[in-house]
C-alpha positions as YAML, in Angstrom:
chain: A
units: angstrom
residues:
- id: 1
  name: UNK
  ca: [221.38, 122.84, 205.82]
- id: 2
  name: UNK
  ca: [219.21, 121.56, 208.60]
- id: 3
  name: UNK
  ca: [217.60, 124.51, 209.33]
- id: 4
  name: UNK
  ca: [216.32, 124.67, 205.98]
- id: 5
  name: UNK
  ca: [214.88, 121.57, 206.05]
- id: 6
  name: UNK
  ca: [212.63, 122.11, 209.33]
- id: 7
  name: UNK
  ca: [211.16, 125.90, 207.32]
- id: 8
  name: UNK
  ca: [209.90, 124.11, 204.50]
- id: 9
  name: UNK
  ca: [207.25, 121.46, 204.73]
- id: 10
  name: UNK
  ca: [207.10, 117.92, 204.07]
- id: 11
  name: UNK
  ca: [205.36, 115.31, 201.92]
- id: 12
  name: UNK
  ca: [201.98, 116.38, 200.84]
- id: 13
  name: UNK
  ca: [201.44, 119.40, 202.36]
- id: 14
  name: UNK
  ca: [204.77, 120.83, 200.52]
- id: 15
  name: UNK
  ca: [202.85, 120.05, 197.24]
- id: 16
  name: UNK
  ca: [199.63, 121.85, 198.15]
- id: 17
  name: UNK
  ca: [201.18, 125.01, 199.61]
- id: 18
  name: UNK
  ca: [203.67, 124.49, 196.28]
- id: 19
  name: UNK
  ca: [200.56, 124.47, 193.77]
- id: 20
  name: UNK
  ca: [198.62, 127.26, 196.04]
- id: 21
  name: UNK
  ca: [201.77, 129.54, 195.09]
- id: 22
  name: UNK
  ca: [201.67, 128.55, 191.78]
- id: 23
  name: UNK
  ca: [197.98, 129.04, 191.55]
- id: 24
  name: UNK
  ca: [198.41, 132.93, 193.11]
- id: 25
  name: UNK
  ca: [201.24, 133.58, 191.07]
- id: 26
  name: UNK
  ca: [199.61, 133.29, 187.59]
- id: 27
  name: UNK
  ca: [196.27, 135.16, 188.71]
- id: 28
  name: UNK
  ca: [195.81, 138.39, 187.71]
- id: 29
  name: UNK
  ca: [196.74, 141.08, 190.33]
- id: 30
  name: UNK
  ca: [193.91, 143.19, 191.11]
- id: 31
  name: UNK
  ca: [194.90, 146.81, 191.54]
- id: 32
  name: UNK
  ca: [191.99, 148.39, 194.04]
- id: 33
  name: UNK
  ca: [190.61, 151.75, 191.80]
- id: 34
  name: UNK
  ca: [189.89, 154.71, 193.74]
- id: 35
  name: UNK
  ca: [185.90, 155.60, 193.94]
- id: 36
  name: UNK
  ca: [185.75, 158.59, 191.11]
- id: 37
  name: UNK
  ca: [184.77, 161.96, 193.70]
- id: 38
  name: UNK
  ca: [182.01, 163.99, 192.06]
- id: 39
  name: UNK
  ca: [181.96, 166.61, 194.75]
- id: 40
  name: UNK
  ca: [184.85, 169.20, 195.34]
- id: 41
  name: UNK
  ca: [184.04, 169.69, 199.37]
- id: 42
  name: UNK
  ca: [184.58, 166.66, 201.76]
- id: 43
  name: UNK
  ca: [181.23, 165.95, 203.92]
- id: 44
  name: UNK
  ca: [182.20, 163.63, 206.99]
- id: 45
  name: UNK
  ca: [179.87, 160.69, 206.67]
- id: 46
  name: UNK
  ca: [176.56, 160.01, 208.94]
- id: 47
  name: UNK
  ca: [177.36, 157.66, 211.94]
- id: 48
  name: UNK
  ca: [174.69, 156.14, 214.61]
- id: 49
  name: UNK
  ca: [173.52, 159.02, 217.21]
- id: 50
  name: UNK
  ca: [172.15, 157.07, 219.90]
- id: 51
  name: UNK
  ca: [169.45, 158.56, 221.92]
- id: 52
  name: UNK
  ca: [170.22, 159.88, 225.66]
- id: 53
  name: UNK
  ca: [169.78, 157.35, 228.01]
- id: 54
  name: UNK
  ca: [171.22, 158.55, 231.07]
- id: 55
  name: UNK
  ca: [172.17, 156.59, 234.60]
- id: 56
  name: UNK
  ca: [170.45, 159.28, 236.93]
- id: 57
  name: UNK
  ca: [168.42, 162.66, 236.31]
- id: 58
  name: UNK
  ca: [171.26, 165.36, 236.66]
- id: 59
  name: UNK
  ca: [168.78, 167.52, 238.79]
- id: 60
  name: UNK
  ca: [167.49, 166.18, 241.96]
- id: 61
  name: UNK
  ca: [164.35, 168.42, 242.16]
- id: 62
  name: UNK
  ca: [162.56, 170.41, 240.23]
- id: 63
  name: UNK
  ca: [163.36, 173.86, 240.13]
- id: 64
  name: UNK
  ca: [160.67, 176.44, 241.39]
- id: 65
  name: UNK
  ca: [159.07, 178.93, 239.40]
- id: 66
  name: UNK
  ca: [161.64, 182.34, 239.35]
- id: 67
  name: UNK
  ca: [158.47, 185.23, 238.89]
- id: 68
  name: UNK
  ca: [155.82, 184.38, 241.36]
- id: 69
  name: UNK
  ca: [153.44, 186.71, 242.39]
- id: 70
  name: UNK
  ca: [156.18, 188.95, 244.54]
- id: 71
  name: UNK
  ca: [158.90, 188.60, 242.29]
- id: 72
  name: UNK
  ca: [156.59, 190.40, 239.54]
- id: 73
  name: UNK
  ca: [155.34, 192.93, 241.25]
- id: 74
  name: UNK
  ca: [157.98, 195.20, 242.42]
- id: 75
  name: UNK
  ca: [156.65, 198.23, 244.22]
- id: 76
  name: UNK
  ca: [153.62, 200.50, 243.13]
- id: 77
  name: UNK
  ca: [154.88, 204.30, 242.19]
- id: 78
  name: UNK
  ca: [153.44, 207.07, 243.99]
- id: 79
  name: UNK
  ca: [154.61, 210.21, 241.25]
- id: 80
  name: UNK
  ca: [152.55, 212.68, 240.31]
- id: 81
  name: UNK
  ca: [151.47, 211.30, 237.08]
- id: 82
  name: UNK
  ca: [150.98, 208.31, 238.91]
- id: 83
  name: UNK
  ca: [148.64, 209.68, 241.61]
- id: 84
  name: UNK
  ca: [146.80, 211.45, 238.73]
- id: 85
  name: UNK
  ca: [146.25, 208.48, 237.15]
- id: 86
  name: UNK
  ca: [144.53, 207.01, 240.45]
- id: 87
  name: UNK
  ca: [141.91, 209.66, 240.12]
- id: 88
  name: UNK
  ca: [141.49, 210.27, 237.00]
- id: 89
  name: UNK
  ca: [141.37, 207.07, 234.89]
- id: 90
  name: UNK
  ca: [140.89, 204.29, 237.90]
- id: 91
  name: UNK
  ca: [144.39, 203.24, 237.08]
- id: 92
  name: UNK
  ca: [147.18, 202.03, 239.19]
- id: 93
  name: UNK
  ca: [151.00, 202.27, 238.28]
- id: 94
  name: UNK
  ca: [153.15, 199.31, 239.40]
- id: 95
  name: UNK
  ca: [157.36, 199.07, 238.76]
- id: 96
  name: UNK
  ca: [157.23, 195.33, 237.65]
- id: 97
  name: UNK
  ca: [159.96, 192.60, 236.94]
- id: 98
  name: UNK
  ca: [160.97, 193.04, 232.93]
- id: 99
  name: UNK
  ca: [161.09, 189.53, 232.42]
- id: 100
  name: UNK
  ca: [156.77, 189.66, 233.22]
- id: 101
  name: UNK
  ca: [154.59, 189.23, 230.33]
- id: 102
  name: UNK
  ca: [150.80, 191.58, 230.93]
- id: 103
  name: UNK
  ca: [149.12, 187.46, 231.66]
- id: 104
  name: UNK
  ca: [151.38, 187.45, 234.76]
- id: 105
  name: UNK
  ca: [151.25, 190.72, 235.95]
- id: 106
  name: UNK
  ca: [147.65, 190.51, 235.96]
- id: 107
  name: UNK
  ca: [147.60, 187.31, 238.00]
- id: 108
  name: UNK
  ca: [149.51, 188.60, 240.11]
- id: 109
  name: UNK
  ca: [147.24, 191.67, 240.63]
- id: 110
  name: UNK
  ca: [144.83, 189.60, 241.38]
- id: 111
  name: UNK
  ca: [146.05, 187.10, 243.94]
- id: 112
  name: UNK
  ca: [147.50, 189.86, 245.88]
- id: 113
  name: UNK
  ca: [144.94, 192.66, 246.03]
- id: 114
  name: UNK
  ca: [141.81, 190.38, 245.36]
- id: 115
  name: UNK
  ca: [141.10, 192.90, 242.51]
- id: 116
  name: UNK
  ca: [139.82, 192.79, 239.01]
- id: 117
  name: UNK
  ca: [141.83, 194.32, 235.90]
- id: 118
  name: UNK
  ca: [140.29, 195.53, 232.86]
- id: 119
  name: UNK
  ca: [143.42, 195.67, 230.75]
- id: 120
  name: UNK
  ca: [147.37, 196.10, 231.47]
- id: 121
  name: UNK
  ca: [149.45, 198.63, 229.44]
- id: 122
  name: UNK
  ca: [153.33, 198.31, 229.95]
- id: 123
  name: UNK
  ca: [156.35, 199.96, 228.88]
- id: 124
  name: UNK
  ca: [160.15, 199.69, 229.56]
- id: 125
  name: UNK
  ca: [162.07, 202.71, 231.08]
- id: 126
  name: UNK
  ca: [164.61, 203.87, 229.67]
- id: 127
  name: UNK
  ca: [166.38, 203.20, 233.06]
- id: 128
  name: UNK
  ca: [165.54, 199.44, 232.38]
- id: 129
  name: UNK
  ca: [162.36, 198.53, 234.55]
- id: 130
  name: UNK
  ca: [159.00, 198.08, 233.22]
- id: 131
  name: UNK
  ca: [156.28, 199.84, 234.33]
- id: 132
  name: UNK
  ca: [152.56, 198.90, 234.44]
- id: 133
  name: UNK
  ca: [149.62, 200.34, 233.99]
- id: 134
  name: UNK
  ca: [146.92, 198.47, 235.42]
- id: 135
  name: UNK
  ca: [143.56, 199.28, 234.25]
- id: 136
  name: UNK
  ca: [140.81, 198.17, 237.20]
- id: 137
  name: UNK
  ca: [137.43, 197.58, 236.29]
- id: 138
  name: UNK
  ca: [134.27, 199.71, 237.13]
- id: 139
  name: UNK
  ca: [133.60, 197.30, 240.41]
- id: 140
  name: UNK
  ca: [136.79, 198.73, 241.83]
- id: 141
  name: UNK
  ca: [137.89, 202.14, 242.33]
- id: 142
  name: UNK
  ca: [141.36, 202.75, 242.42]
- id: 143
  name: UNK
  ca: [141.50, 205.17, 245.43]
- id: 144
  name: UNK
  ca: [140.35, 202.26, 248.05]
- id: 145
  name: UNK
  ca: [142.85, 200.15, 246.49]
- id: 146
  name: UNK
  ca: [145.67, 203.09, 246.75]
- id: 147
  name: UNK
  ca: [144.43, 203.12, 250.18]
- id: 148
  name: UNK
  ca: [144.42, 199.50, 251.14]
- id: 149
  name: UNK
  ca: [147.93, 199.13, 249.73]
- id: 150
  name: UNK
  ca: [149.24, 202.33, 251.55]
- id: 151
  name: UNK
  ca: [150.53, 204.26, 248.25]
- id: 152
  name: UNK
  ca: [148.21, 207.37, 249.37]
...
């Protein structure tokens, strides 16, 4: 049939793809073996992690600092105990923010009353605030600070 005559090709290229198939026909036929698995759990292989190399910075400033001075120091409390700690021990009680370390709220002591601390004792309510004990040194005596600030 003619149609069969244009599939198959002619002269010398017929012979080569004729001996080609001869040639693949007597090699062996290599079966691919499976890579023997000495582990019972599947671990998903390591692929490339490419650093972060982003476009633009997803924040356009930088954020300010969330406890300054005013945000740690709440309010100073005027209870008894408190008042008798003013006179007795040089001490003044502030409510402070819970998130404030005893570093902080003595910085902040000290930029906003000009004072000096001696040490810092807190503790956490069991209503949830913290409360500080702030410890002023000899040079300063509690009472004038009570004053100043307008606890007594």
């Amino acid at each position: 049939s003619p149609e069969a005559a244009e599939m198959a090709p002619k002269g010398k290229d017929a012979k080569a793809t004729a001996s080609k198939a001869a040639k693949a026909v007597k090699k062996n036929i290599k079966k691919k073996t499976l890579k023997p698995r000495y582990s019972v759990v599947f671990h998903r292989p390591k692929t490339l992690k490419r650093t972060r190399d982003p476009k633009y910075t997803k924040k356009s400033a930088v954020g300010l600092e969330k406890l300054d001075q005013y945000a740690v120091l709440k309010c100073p409390l005027t209870t008894e105990s408190a008042m008798k700690k003013i006179e007795d021990n040089n001490t003044l009680v502030f409510l402070v923010d819970v998130r404030a370390d005893k570093k902080k709220i003595k910085k902040a002591v000290q930029n906003m009353y000009d004072i000096q601390t001696k040490k810092i004792n807190t503790l956490i309510r069991p209503d949830g605030l913290k409360k500080a004990y702030v410890r002023l040194t000899s040079d300063y005596d509690a009472l004038d600070v009570a004053n100043k600030i307008g606890i007594i």
